[in-house]
Every structure is written in C-alpha cells, then in structure tokens.
Amino acid sequence: MCIIPRYVAINDGARMSSETIMIHAGLAERPRRSRWPARLDLLQSISGLLLVLFMFGHMFFVSSILFGETAMWTITKLFEGYFFFGKSYPWLVSCIVGAVALLFVMHAMLAMRKFPINFRQWRTIRAHAKVMRHEDSTLWVWQAYTGFLLFFLASAHLYQMFFWPHEIGPYASADRVWSDGLWPFYIAALLAVELHGGIGLYRLAIKWGWPNAPRAALRKVKWALTGFFLVLGLLSLGAYMKIGHAHRDHVGERYTPAWAAEQDAQREGRQ
Ligand code: HEM
C-alpha cells in the first residue's frame, strides 16, 4: 500500500497537494482501496495463532493420561474448579469450550474468504500445485482440505464438550473413545488439526516475517512440531483405547482416586 504525502515538492520548490496530483493523474475517481481485507487477514492470523496455541495446551492436557488415570483426573478436576472451590463445576469447562468455539467460528468465517468457491477455482489451484510442484502451494491446498474437514470434526467435538463437560475423565473419556467407538473420529480429527495447525503456523511465519528464518528451516520446524503432536496424540489415543477396552464391562463408572473418594464421602457425611 503506497502512502501519498499531503504535499509534494515539485520542481523549483513549489508544493502541490496530493489531491491535485490525483486529479491531474486522473486517479481522483478511482475508489480508494479498502483497508478491510488487510484487517480481516490480521484477524484471521491472530485467531489462527490463538487456536494453535490452544491446541498445544489441549494436547498436553489430553495426553496427561500417559501418566496414568490419576494424572488425567487431576487435570480434569483442575478445569472444573475442584481444587479451588472444594467441589466440581463442569460448567466452567463449558465456558472455556464456548470461548474456543467462538474463536473457531470466527476463524472459519474469516478463512472462508480464501476458500475456492467453485469447481473451476478448485481445479485451477490443484493444477497449479501439480504443475508448479511448489511445496508452499501444495501445503496451502492441504490446509484448505483439512480446514474444510475441521468445519465438521471440530464442531462435533466442541458440541460434545460444551453440552457434556461432566463426561470428561479417565474412564468417561476412555469409554467414549472405545465403547462409544469414537477413536476413528479422533484419528481423523487429530490428523486434520495437526496438519492444519502446523501449516498455519508456517504460513504465519512466512506472511508476517517472524521468526525471520529461511523457508527450509521454518519447514523443518513445522514438520517437527506436526510430527511431535501427531505422535503424542496417537500415543494418548492408544492409552484411552487400552483403558476403554479394559473398562468395557463397566461403562459409566467414574474414576476417583481413593483419597478423593474418601474426602467426598466425609463431605457428604457432614452435610
Ligand atoms: C475447550 C475445548 C475443548 C475441550 C474441553 C476438549 C476436550 C477433549 C478431551 C477431554 C479429549 C479426550 C477424549 C475425550 O474425552 O473424548 C479430547 C480429545 C481430542 N480433541 Fe479436544 N477438546 C476441545 C477442543 C478441541 C478442538 C477445537 C479440537 C480441534 C479439532 C480438538 C481436537 C481433539 C482431538 C484430535 C482429540 C484426540 C486426542 C488424541 O489423539 O488423544 N479438541 N478433547
């Protein structure tokens, strides 16, 4: 975007207003370029970055199951306010899910501006990526595919977490993953979100020039991050499936560490 100064010195020191120059150059009628596309791009980048940072945290919390049922129970209870209020309030998790869902919807709406809107555009982009064999174009095509998938997969997951926050826990999550048969859904969501987020982070670095590193180095970091979170996600899913399989005859039973069960019993006894 070029900024025209209010006054421009012309030959022999005289000054002329930019408006006069625009008129003489026949540019006065031309509509000024709106700043909205740039502003919306910035909003899309910010919402995308926040969602990627959320997913980093989310995967670490979900993978706490790798340290055992009590570790995942503790993380779940932390978000339910158990250690602050002495009691669980699952609706606190719904508040977080609501905020993430708003951010997700905003990001998806902004991203739809860049989506190819008809078959001809899709064909052109795919042909371009094929002919050019340009890795960044191919990455963009994959980001569009995975973004499209996340419209459905992430929405379904957010809906479930928003309305059934009390159904999160070592046994409850494992029962959902195994006995409710959600593990194929989670594999698809994991692949989509990690590919989409990784490509998104790489494109943000290229677009905004931070960190200022060669593309090849940024790509290496991108694939390392994607690889790390895919492995972490698959290991966690494997753990939920293993627990869910072992727990298949007791679906609905909740996991509570012995000390917490005792505490809860005492509290109920006092009431
Ligand atoms: C605040 C919002 C969210 C909450 C509370 C949440 C909670 C959870 C929980 C408890 C699990 C463990 C499995 C289960 O209980 O069914 C899980 C798994 C998963 N979630 Fe979320 N989630 C949220 C947002 C998202 C978003 C926006 C995505 C993006 C697609 C996502 C993708 C996944 C994936 C891929 C898994 C499987 C993880 C694995 O492979 O082990 N989640 N989530």
mmCIF file of C-alpha atoms and ligand atoms in Angstrom:
data_model
loop_
_atom_site.group_PDB
_atom_site.id
_atom_site.type_symbol
_atom_site.label_atom_id
_atom_site.label_comp_id
_atom_site.label_asym_id
_atom_site.label_seq_id
_atom_site.Cartn_x
_atom_site.Cartn_y
_atom_site.Cartn_z
ATOM 1 C CA MET A 1 0.000 0.000 0.000
ATOM 2 C CA CYS A 2 1.573 3.319 -1.011
ATOM 3 C CA ILE A 3 1.100 6.402 1.169
ATOM 4 C CA ILE A 4 0.941 9.647 -0.743
ATOM 5 C CA PRO A 5 2.186 12.596 1.359
ATOM 6 C CA ARG A 6 -0.245 15.546 1.691
ATOM 7 C CA TYR A 7 2.074 17.866 -0.163
ATOM 8 C CA VAL A 8 4.740 17.035 -2.713
ATOM 9 C CA ALA A 9 7.570 19.311 -3.660
ATOM 10 C CA ILE A 10 7.586 19.745 -7.411
ATOM 11 C CA ASN A 11 10.271 21.380 -9.457
ATOM 12 C CA ASP A 12 11.654 24.806 -8.413
ATOM 13 C CA GLY A 13 10.446 24.219 -4.776
ATOM 14 C CA ALA A 14 6.723 24.818 -5.342
ATOM 15 C CA ARG A 15 4.425 22.371 -3.421
ATOM 16 C CA MET A 16 1.267 20.696 -4.759
ATOM 17 C CA SER A 17 -1.358 18.849 -2.717
ATOM 18 C CA SER A 18 -1.699 15.120 -3.293
ATOM 19 C CA GLU A 19 -5.346 15.670 -4.166
ATOM 20 C CA THR A 20 -4.332 17.959 -7.035
ATOM 21 C CA ILE A 21 -1.834 15.368 -8.269
ATOM 22 C CA MET A 22 -4.504 12.648 -8.037
ATOM 23 C CA ILE A 23 -6.888 14.795 -10.074
ATOM 24 C CA HIS A 24 -4.232 15.513 -12.736
ATOM 25 C CA ALA A 25 -3.233 11.872 -12.836
ATOM 26 C CA GLY A 26 -6.917 11.023 -13.379
ATOM 27 C CA LEU A 27 -6.927 8.971 -10.178
ATOM 28 C CA ALA A 28 -9.441 11.053 -8.247
ATOM 29 C CA GLU A 29 -12.418 8.959 -9.392
ATOM 30 C CA ARG A 30 -10.707 5.707 -8.632
ATOM 31 C CA PRO A 31 -12.177 4.291 -5.415
ATOM 32 C CA ARG A 32 -9.683 4.240 -2.532
ATOM 33 C CA ARG A 33 -8.593 0.702 -1.689
ATOM 34 C CA SER A 34 -10.394 -0.530 1.453
ATOM 35 C CA ARG A 35 -8.262 -1.473 4.440
ATOM 36 C CA TRP A 36 -10.774 -4.106 5.473
ATOM 37 C CA PRO A 37 -9.173 -7.074 3.631
ATOM 38 C CA ALA A 38 -5.880 -6.392 5.434
ATOM 39 C CA ARG A 39 -7.668 -6.007 8.767
ATOM 40 C CA LEU A 40 -9.572 -9.272 8.223
ATOM 41 C CA ASP A 41 -6.307 -11.013 7.274
ATOM 42 C CA LEU A 42 -4.773 -9.826 10.540
ATOM 43 C CA LEU A 43 -7.816 -11.076 12.498
ATOM 44 C CA GLN A 44 -7.576 -14.428 10.716
ATOM 45 C CA SER A 45 -3.881 -14.698 11.590
ATOM 46 C CA ILE A 46 -4.482 -13.763 15.253
ATOM 47 C CA SER A 47 -7.444 -16.170 15.658
ATOM 48 C CA GLY A 48 -5.448 -18.918 13.914
ATOM 49 C CA LEU A 49 -2.429 -18.357 16.172
ATOM 50 C CA LEU A 50 -4.625 -18.409 19.310
ATOM 51 C CA LEU A 51 -6.258 -21.684 18.169
ATOM 52 C CA VAL A 52 -2.844 -23.272 17.522
ATOM 53 C CA LEU A 53 -1.624 -22.204 20.992
ATOM 54 C CA PHE A 54 -4.873 -23.575 22.491
ATOM 55 C CA MET A 55 -4.324 -26.905 20.687
ATOM 56 C CA PHE A 56 -0.756 -27.129 22.061
ATOM 57 C CA GLY A 57 -2.192 -26.808 25.604
ATOM 58 C CA HIS A 58 -5.131 -29.089 24.787
ATOM 59 C CA MET A 59 -2.892 -31.914 23.564
ATOM 60 C CA PHE A 60 -0.691 -31.699 26.682
ATOM 61 C CA PHE A 61 -3.802 -31.849 28.921
ATOM 62 C CA VAL A 62 -5.358 -34.737 26.958
ATOM 63 C CA SER A 63 -2.028 -36.624 26.944
ATOM 64 C CA SER A 64 -1.854 -36.482 30.767
ATOM 65 C CA ILE A 65 -3.487 -39.939 30.513
ATOM 66 C CA LEU A 66 0.015 -41.196 29.577
ATOM 67 C CA PHE A 67 0.970 -40.548 33.222
ATOM 68 C CA GLY A 68 -1.983 -42.597 34.474
ATOM 69 C CA GLU A 69 -5.657 -42.184 35.390
ATOM 70 C CA THR A 70 -4.940 -40.015 38.451
ATOM 71 C CA ALA A 71 -2.913 -37.516 36.363
ATOM 72 C CA MET A 72 -5.773 -37.090 33.839
ATOM 73 C CA TRP A 73 -8.336 -36.969 36.692
ATOM 74 C CA THR A 74 -6.328 -34.181 38.348
ATOM 75 C CA ILE A 75 -6.194 -32.094 35.118
ATOM 76 C CA THR A 76 -9.941 -32.591 34.580
ATOM 77 C CA LYS A 77 -10.754 -31.566 38.184
ATOM 78 C CA LEU A 78 -8.453 -28.544 37.868
ATOM 79 C CA PHE A 79 -10.589 -27.188 34.999
ATOM 80 C CA GLU A 80 -13.773 -27.987 36.941
ATOM 81 C CA GLY A 81 -12.583 -25.797 39.859
ATOM 82 C CA TYR A 82 -12.428 -28.761 42.274
ATOM 83 C CA PHE A 83 -9.141 -27.653 43.884
ATOM 84 C CA PHE A 84 -10.380 -24.024 44.306
ATOM 85 C CA PHE A 85 -13.980 -24.497 45.401
ATOM 86 C CA GLY A 86 -13.627 -27.955 47.017
ATOM 87 C CA LYS A 87 -16.324 -29.107 44.565
ATOM 88 C CA SER A 88 -16.540 -29.687 40.797
ATOM 89 C CA TYR A 89 -18.366 -27.270 38.454
ATOM 90 C CA PRO A 90 -18.239 -28.838 34.960
ATOM 91 C CA TRP A 91 -19.995 -25.756 33.531
ATOM 92 C CA LEU A 92 -16.651 -23.952 33.964
ATOM 93 C CA VAL A 93 -15.328 -26.242 31.196
ATOM 94 C CA SER A 94 -18.379 -25.314 29.059
ATOM 95 C CA CYS A 95 -17.366 -21.649 29.436
ATOM 96 C CA ILE A 96 -13.885 -22.438 28.073
ATOM 97 C CA VAL A 97 -15.395 -24.555 25.274
ATOM 98 C CA GLY A 98 -17.777 -21.672 24.446
ATOM 99 C CA ALA A 99 -14.868 -19.224 24.157
ATOM 100 C CA VAL A 100 -12.874 -21.649 21.963
ATOM 101 C CA ALA A 101 -15.954 -22.313 19.827
ATOM 102 C CA LEU A 102 -16.466 -18.557 19.232
ATOM 103 C CA LEU A 103 -12.820 -18.199 18.218
ATOM 104 C CA PHE A 104 -13.127 -21.267 15.975
ATOM 105 C CA VAL A 105 -16.274 -19.936 14.244
ATOM 106 C CA MET A 106 -14.691 -16.503 13.751
ATOM 107 C CA HIS A 107 -11.534 -18.077 12.281
ATOM 108 C CA ALA A 108 -13.581 -20.323 9.977
ATOM 109 C CA MET A 109 -15.695 -17.384 8.739
ATOM 110 C CA LEU A 110 -12.576 -15.309 8.002
ATOM 111 C CA ALA A 111 -10.868 -18.277 6.323
ATOM 112 C CA MET A 112 -13.855 -18.850 4.035
ATOM 113 C CA ARG A 113 -12.874 -15.646 2.179
ATOM 114 C CA LYS A 114 -9.832 -17.542 0.873
ATOM 115 C CA PHE A 115 -11.644 -20.759 0.010
ATOM 116 C CA PRO A 116 -12.014 -21.587 -3.677
ATOM 117 C CA ILE A 117 -15.751 -21.057 -4.191
ATOM 118 C CA ASN A 118 -16.377 -23.151 -7.292
ATOM 119 C CA PHE A 119 -15.135 -26.235 -9.102
ATOM 120 C CA ARG A 120 -13.138 -24.192 -11.618
ATOM 121 C CA GLN A 121 -11.183 -22.458 -8.813
ATOM 122 C CA TRP A 122 -10.503 -25.792 -7.087
ATOM 123 C CA ARG A 123 -9.308 -27.273 -10.386
ATOM 124 C CA THR A 124 -7.062 -24.275 -11.075
ATOM 125 C CA ILE A 125 -5.455 -24.416 -7.650
ATOM 126 C CA ARG A 126 -4.873 -28.158 -7.828
ATOM 127 C CA ALA A 127 -3.453 -27.891 -11.361
ATOM 128 C CA HIS A 128 -1.215 -25.035 -10.214
ATOM 129 C CA ALA A 129 0.109 -27.056 -7.293
ATOM 130 C CA LYS A 130 0.635 -30.127 -9.529
ATOM 131 C CA VAL A 131 2.398 -28.308 -12.373
ATOM 132 C CA MET A 132 4.448 -25.975 -10.216
ATOM 133 C CA ARG A 133 5.337 -28.706 -7.698
ATOM 134 C CA HIS A 134 5.710 -25.732 -5.410
ATOM 135 C CA GLU A 135 5.687 -27.075 -1.830
ATOM 136 C CA ASP A 136 4.040 -23.984 -0.358
ATOM 137 C CA SER A 137 1.155 -24.168 -2.880
ATOM 138 C CA THR A 138 0.687 -27.845 -2.108
ATOM 139 C CA LEU A 139 0.733 -27.035 1.636
ATOM 140 C CA TRP A 140 -1.979 -24.435 1.019
ATOM 141 C CA VAL A 141 -4.154 -26.999 -0.776
ATOM 142 C CA TRP A 142 -3.752 -29.359 2.216
ATOM 143 C CA GLN A 143 -4.600 -26.528 4.592
ATOM 144 C CA ALA A 144 -7.816 -25.899 2.665
ATOM 145 C CA TYR A 145 -8.728 -29.630 2.707
ATOM 146 C CA THR A 146 -8.026 -30.009 6.453
ATOM 147 C CA GLY A 147 -9.784 -26.718 7.234
ATOM 148 C CA PHE A 148 -12.868 -27.999 5.412
ATOM 149 C CA LEU A 149 -12.745 -31.236 7.409
ATOM 150 C CA LEU A 150 -12.395 -29.324 10.693
ATOM 151 C CA PHE A 151 -15.657 -27.446 9.957
ATOM 152 C CA PHE A 152 -17.364 -30.729 10.787
ATOM 153 C CA LEU A 153 -14.971 -32.651 13.051
ATOM 154 C CA ALA A 154 -14.063 -29.799 15.405
ATOM 155 C CA SER A 155 -17.691 -28.597 15.571
ATOM 156 C CA ALA A 156 -18.923 -32.070 16.577
ATOM 157 C CA HIS A 157 -16.227 -32.366 19.246
ATOM 158 C CA LEU A 158 -16.859 -28.844 20.603
ATOM 159 C CA TYR A 159 -20.599 -29.518 20.705
ATOM 160 C CA GLN A 160 -19.990 -32.680 22.742
ATOM 161 C CA MET A 161 -17.557 -30.985 25.128
ATOM 162 C CA PHE A 162 -19.888 -27.989 25.573
ATOM 163 C CA PHE A 163 -23.048 -29.959 26.461
ATOM 164 C CA TRP A 164 -21.393 -32.924 28.284
ATOM 165 C CA PRO A 165 -18.445 -31.374 30.146
ATOM 166 C CA HIS A 166 -19.227 -33.695 33.094
ATOM 167 C CA GLU A 167 -18.397 -36.648 30.813
ATOM 168 C CA ILE A 168 -14.664 -35.872 30.796
ATOM 169 C CA GLY A 169 -12.348 -38.038 32.880
ATOM 170 C CA PRO A 170 -10.028 -41.077 32.696
ATOM 171 C CA TYR A 171 -12.884 -43.640 32.483
ATOM 172 C CA ALA A 172 -15.513 -41.356 30.865
ATOM 173 C CA SER A 173 -13.145 -40.262 28.050
ATOM 174 C CA ALA A 174 -11.827 -43.822 27.594
ATOM 175 C CA ASP A 175 -15.409 -45.184 27.407
ATOM 176 C CA ARG A 176 -16.236 -42.542 24.762
ATOM 177 C CA VAL A 177 -13.102 -43.336 22.748
ATOM 178 C CA TRP A 178 -13.504 -47.166 22.963
ATOM 179 C CA SER A 179 -17.023 -48.284 23.912
ATOM 180 C CA ASP A 180 -18.752 -45.396 22.045
ATOM 181 C CA GLY A 181 -16.398 -46.096 19.123
ATOM 182 C CA LEU A 182 -15.107 -42.525 18.712
ATOM 183 C CA TRP A 183 -11.440 -43.480 18.132
ATOM 184 C CA PRO A 184 -11.696 -43.356 14.282
ATOM 185 C CA PHE A 185 -13.258 -39.875 14.634
ATOM 186 C CA TYR A 186 -10.361 -38.780 16.851
ATOM 187 C CA ILE A 187 -7.739 -40.162 14.438
ATOM 188 C CA ALA A 188 -9.317 -38.134 11.612
ATOM 189 C CA ALA A 189 -9.610 -35.020 13.828
ATOM 190 C CA LEU A 190 -6.025 -35.423 15.066
ATOM 191 C CA LEU A 191 -4.588 -35.685 11.524
ATOM 192 C CA ALA A 192 -6.698 -32.748 10.319
ATOM 193 C CA VAL A 193 -5.955 -30.423 13.237
ATOM 194 C CA GLU A 194 -2.227 -31.155 13.443
ATOM 195 C CA LEU A 195 -1.676 -30.782 9.686
ATOM 196 C CA HIS A 196 -3.849 -27.644 9.553
ATOM 197 C CA GLY A 197 -2.294 -26.046 12.615
ATOM 198 C CA GLY A 198 1.270 -26.874 11.550
ATOM 199 C CA ILE A 199 0.811 -25.477 8.028
ATOM 200 C CA GLY A 200 -0.999 -22.462 9.540
ATOM 201 C CA LEU A 201 1.895 -21.674 11.873
ATOM 202 C CA TYR A 202 4.398 -21.990 8.988
ATOM 203 C CA ARG A 203 2.330 -19.686 6.738
ATOM 204 C CA LEU A 204 2.001 -17.139 9.566
ATOM 205 C CA ALA A 205 5.789 -17.077 9.939
ATOM 206 C CA ILE A 206 6.192 -16.561 6.170
ATOM 207 C CA LYS A 207 3.389 -13.985 5.944
ATOM 208 C CA TRP A 208 4.445 -11.819 8.886
ATOM 209 C CA GLY A 209 8.181 -12.441 8.541
ATOM 210 C CA TRP A 210 8.608 -13.703 12.099
ATOM 211 C CA PRO A 211 10.709 -15.608 13.044
ATOM 212 C CA ASN A 212 12.921 -14.297 10.280
ATOM 213 C CA ALA A 213 14.464 -17.609 9.171
ATOM 214 C CA PRO A 214 14.982 -19.334 5.794
ATOM 215 C CA ARG A 215 11.891 -21.168 4.480
ATOM 216 C CA ALA A 216 13.693 -24.520 4.578
ATOM 217 C CA ALA A 217 14.421 -24.066 8.307
ATOM 218 C CA LEU A 218 10.831 -22.992 9.020
ATOM 219 C CA ARG A 219 9.548 -26.037 7.132
ATOM 220 C CA LYS A 220 11.774 -28.317 9.222
ATOM 221 C CA VAL A 221 10.404 -26.800 12.450
ATOM 222 C CA LYS A 222 6.870 -27.111 11.066
ATOM 223 C CA TRP A 223 7.263 -30.837 10.273
ATOM 224 C CA ALA A 224 8.989 -31.473 13.630
ATOM 225 C CA LEU A 225 6.088 -29.836 15.528
ATOM 226 C CA THR A 226 3.461 -31.663 13.465
ATOM 227 C CA GLY A 227 5.305 -34.954 13.938
ATOM 228 C CA PHE A 228 5.671 -34.422 17.719
ATOM 229 C CA PHE A 229 1.965 -33.662 18.278
ATOM 230 C CA LEU A 230 0.814 -36.475 15.967
ATOM 231 C CA VAL A 231 2.907 -38.992 17.919
ATOM 232 C CA LEU A 232 1.742 -37.534 21.263
ATOM 233 C CA GLY A 233 -1.882 -37.604 20.082
ATOM 234 C CA LEU A 234 -1.704 -41.185 18.761
ATOM 235 C CA LEU A 235 0.019 -42.421 21.957
ATOM 236 C CA SER A 236 -2.679 -40.718 24.076
ATOM 237 C CA LEU A 237 -5.448 -42.128 21.928
ATOM 238 C CA GLY A 238 -3.841 -45.559 22.290
ATOM 239 C CA ALA A 239 -3.861 -45.109 26.077
ATOM 240 C CA TYR A 240 -7.566 -44.104 26.079
ATOM 241 C CA MET A 241 -8.381 -47.107 23.849
ATOM 242 C CA LYS A 242 -6.456 -49.502 26.147
ATOM 243 C CA ILE A 243 -8.197 -48.173 29.298
ATOM 244 C CA GLY A 244 -11.558 -48.139 27.482
ATOM 245 C CA HIS A 245 -11.124 -51.752 26.377
ATOM 246 C CA ALA A 246 -10.230 -52.870 29.914
ATOM 247 C CA HIS A 247 -13.196 -50.862 31.280
ATOM 248 C CA ARG A 248 -15.727 -52.044 28.644
ATOM 249 C CA ASP A 249 -17.836 -54.018 31.142
ATOM 250 C CA HIS A 250 -18.154 -51.031 33.499
ATOM 251 C CA VAL A 251 -19.115 -48.246 31.081
ATOM 252 C CA GLY A 252 -20.477 -45.274 33.018
ATOM 253 C CA GLU A 253 -18.479 -45.961 36.191
ATOM 254 C CA ARG A 254 -16.341 -42.919 37.058
ATOM 255 C CA TYR A 255 -12.698 -42.936 38.129
ATOM 256 C CA THR A 256 -11.970 -41.301 41.502
ATOM 257 C CA PRO A 257 -8.639 -41.647 43.345
ATOM 258 C CA ALA A 258 -9.051 -43.298 46.772
ATOM 259 C CA TRP A 259 -8.157 -40.147 48.739
ATOM 260 C CA ALA A 260 -10.697 -38.034 46.823
ATOM 261 C CA ALA A 261 -13.433 -40.676 47.226
ATOM 262 C CA GLU A 262 -12.765 -40.642 50.979
ATOM 263 C CA GLN A 263 -12.853 -36.838 51.087
ATOM 264 C CA ASP A 264 -16.096 -36.728 49.089
ATOM 265 C CA ALA A 265 -17.656 -39.318 51.433
ATOM 266 C CA GLN A 266 -16.645 -37.301 54.501
ATOM 267 C CA ARG A 267 -18.028 -34.118 52.958
ATOM 268 C CA GLU A 268 -21.324 -35.869 52.143
ATOM 269 C CA GLY A 269 -21.316 -37.308 55.685
ATOM 270 C CA ARG A 270 -21.004 -33.781 57.135
ATOM 271 C CA GLN A 271 -23.865 -32.400 55.033
HETATM 272 C C1 HEM B 1 -12.171 -26.219 25.131
HETATM 273 C C2 HEM B 1 -12.428 -27.017 24.119
HETATM 274 C C3 HEM B 1 -12.046 -28.474 24.149
HETATM 275 C C4 HEM B 1 -12.130 -29.390 25.168
HETATM 276 C C5 HEM B 1 -12.651 -29.182 26.587
HETATM 277 C C6 HEM B 1 -11.628 -30.654 24.642
HETATM 278 C C7 HEM B 1 -11.537 -31.824 25.413
HETATM 279 C C8 HEM B 1 -11.039 -33.029 24.952
HETATM 280 C C9 HEM B 1 -10.957 -34.246 25.736
HETATM 281 C C10 HEM B 1 -11.419 -34.412 27.178
HETATM 282 C C11 HEM B 1 -10.400 -35.197 24.944
HETATM 283 C C12 HEM B 1 -10.088 -36.658 25.326
HETATM 284 C C13 HEM B 1 -11.019 -37.614 24.647
HETATM 285 C C14 HEM B 1 -12.479 -37.481 25.121
HETATM 286 O O1 HEM B 1 -12.744 -37.176 26.291
HETATM 287 O O2 HEM B 1 -13.379 -37.731 24.297
HETATM 288 C C15 HEM B 1 -10.130 -34.572 23.659
HETATM 289 C C16 HEM B 1 -9.544 -35.206 22.596
HETATM 290 C C17 HEM B 1 -9.294 -34.595 21.378
HETATM 291 N N1 HEM B 1 -9.646 -33.313 20.998
HETATM 292 FE FE1 HEM B 1 -10.443 -31.912 22.179
HETATM 293 N N2 HEM B 1 -11.270 -30.513 23.325
HETATM 294 C C18 HEM B 1 -11.512 -29.191 22.976
HETATM 295 C C19 HEM B 1 -11.308 -28.591 21.761
HETATM 296 C C20 HEM B 1 -10.783 -29.238 20.670
HETATM 297 C C21 HEM B 1 -10.626 -28.627 19.363
HETATM 298 C C22 HEM B 1 -11.013 -27.196 18.971
HETATM 299 C C23 HEM B 1 -10.095 -29.566 18.553
HETATM 300 C C24 HEM B 1 -9.775 -29.376 17.089
HETATM 301 C C25 HEM B 1 -10.094 -30.194 16.181
HETATM 302 C C26 HEM B 1 -9.890 -30.778 19.368
HETATM 303 C C27 HEM B 1 -9.358 -31.973 18.927
HETATM 304 C C28 HEM B 1 -9.211 -33.128 19.699
HETATM 305 C C29 HEM B 1 -8.531 -34.336 19.246
HETATM 306 C C30 HEM B 1 -7.899 -34.534 17.882
HETATM 307 C C31 HEM B 1 -8.591 -35.261 20.300
HETATM 308 C C32 HEM B 1 -8.000 -36.662 20.349
HETATM 309 C C33 HEM B 1 -6.675 -36.507 21.074
HETATM 310 C C34 HEM B 1 -5.822 -37.712 20.999
HETATM 311 O O3 HEM B 1 -5.471 -38.090 19.913
HETATM 312 O O4 HEM B 1 -5.527 -38.266 22.047
HETATM 313 N N3 HEM B 1 -10.321 -30.538 20.657
HETATM 314 N N4 HEM B 1 -10.538 -33.244 23.688
#
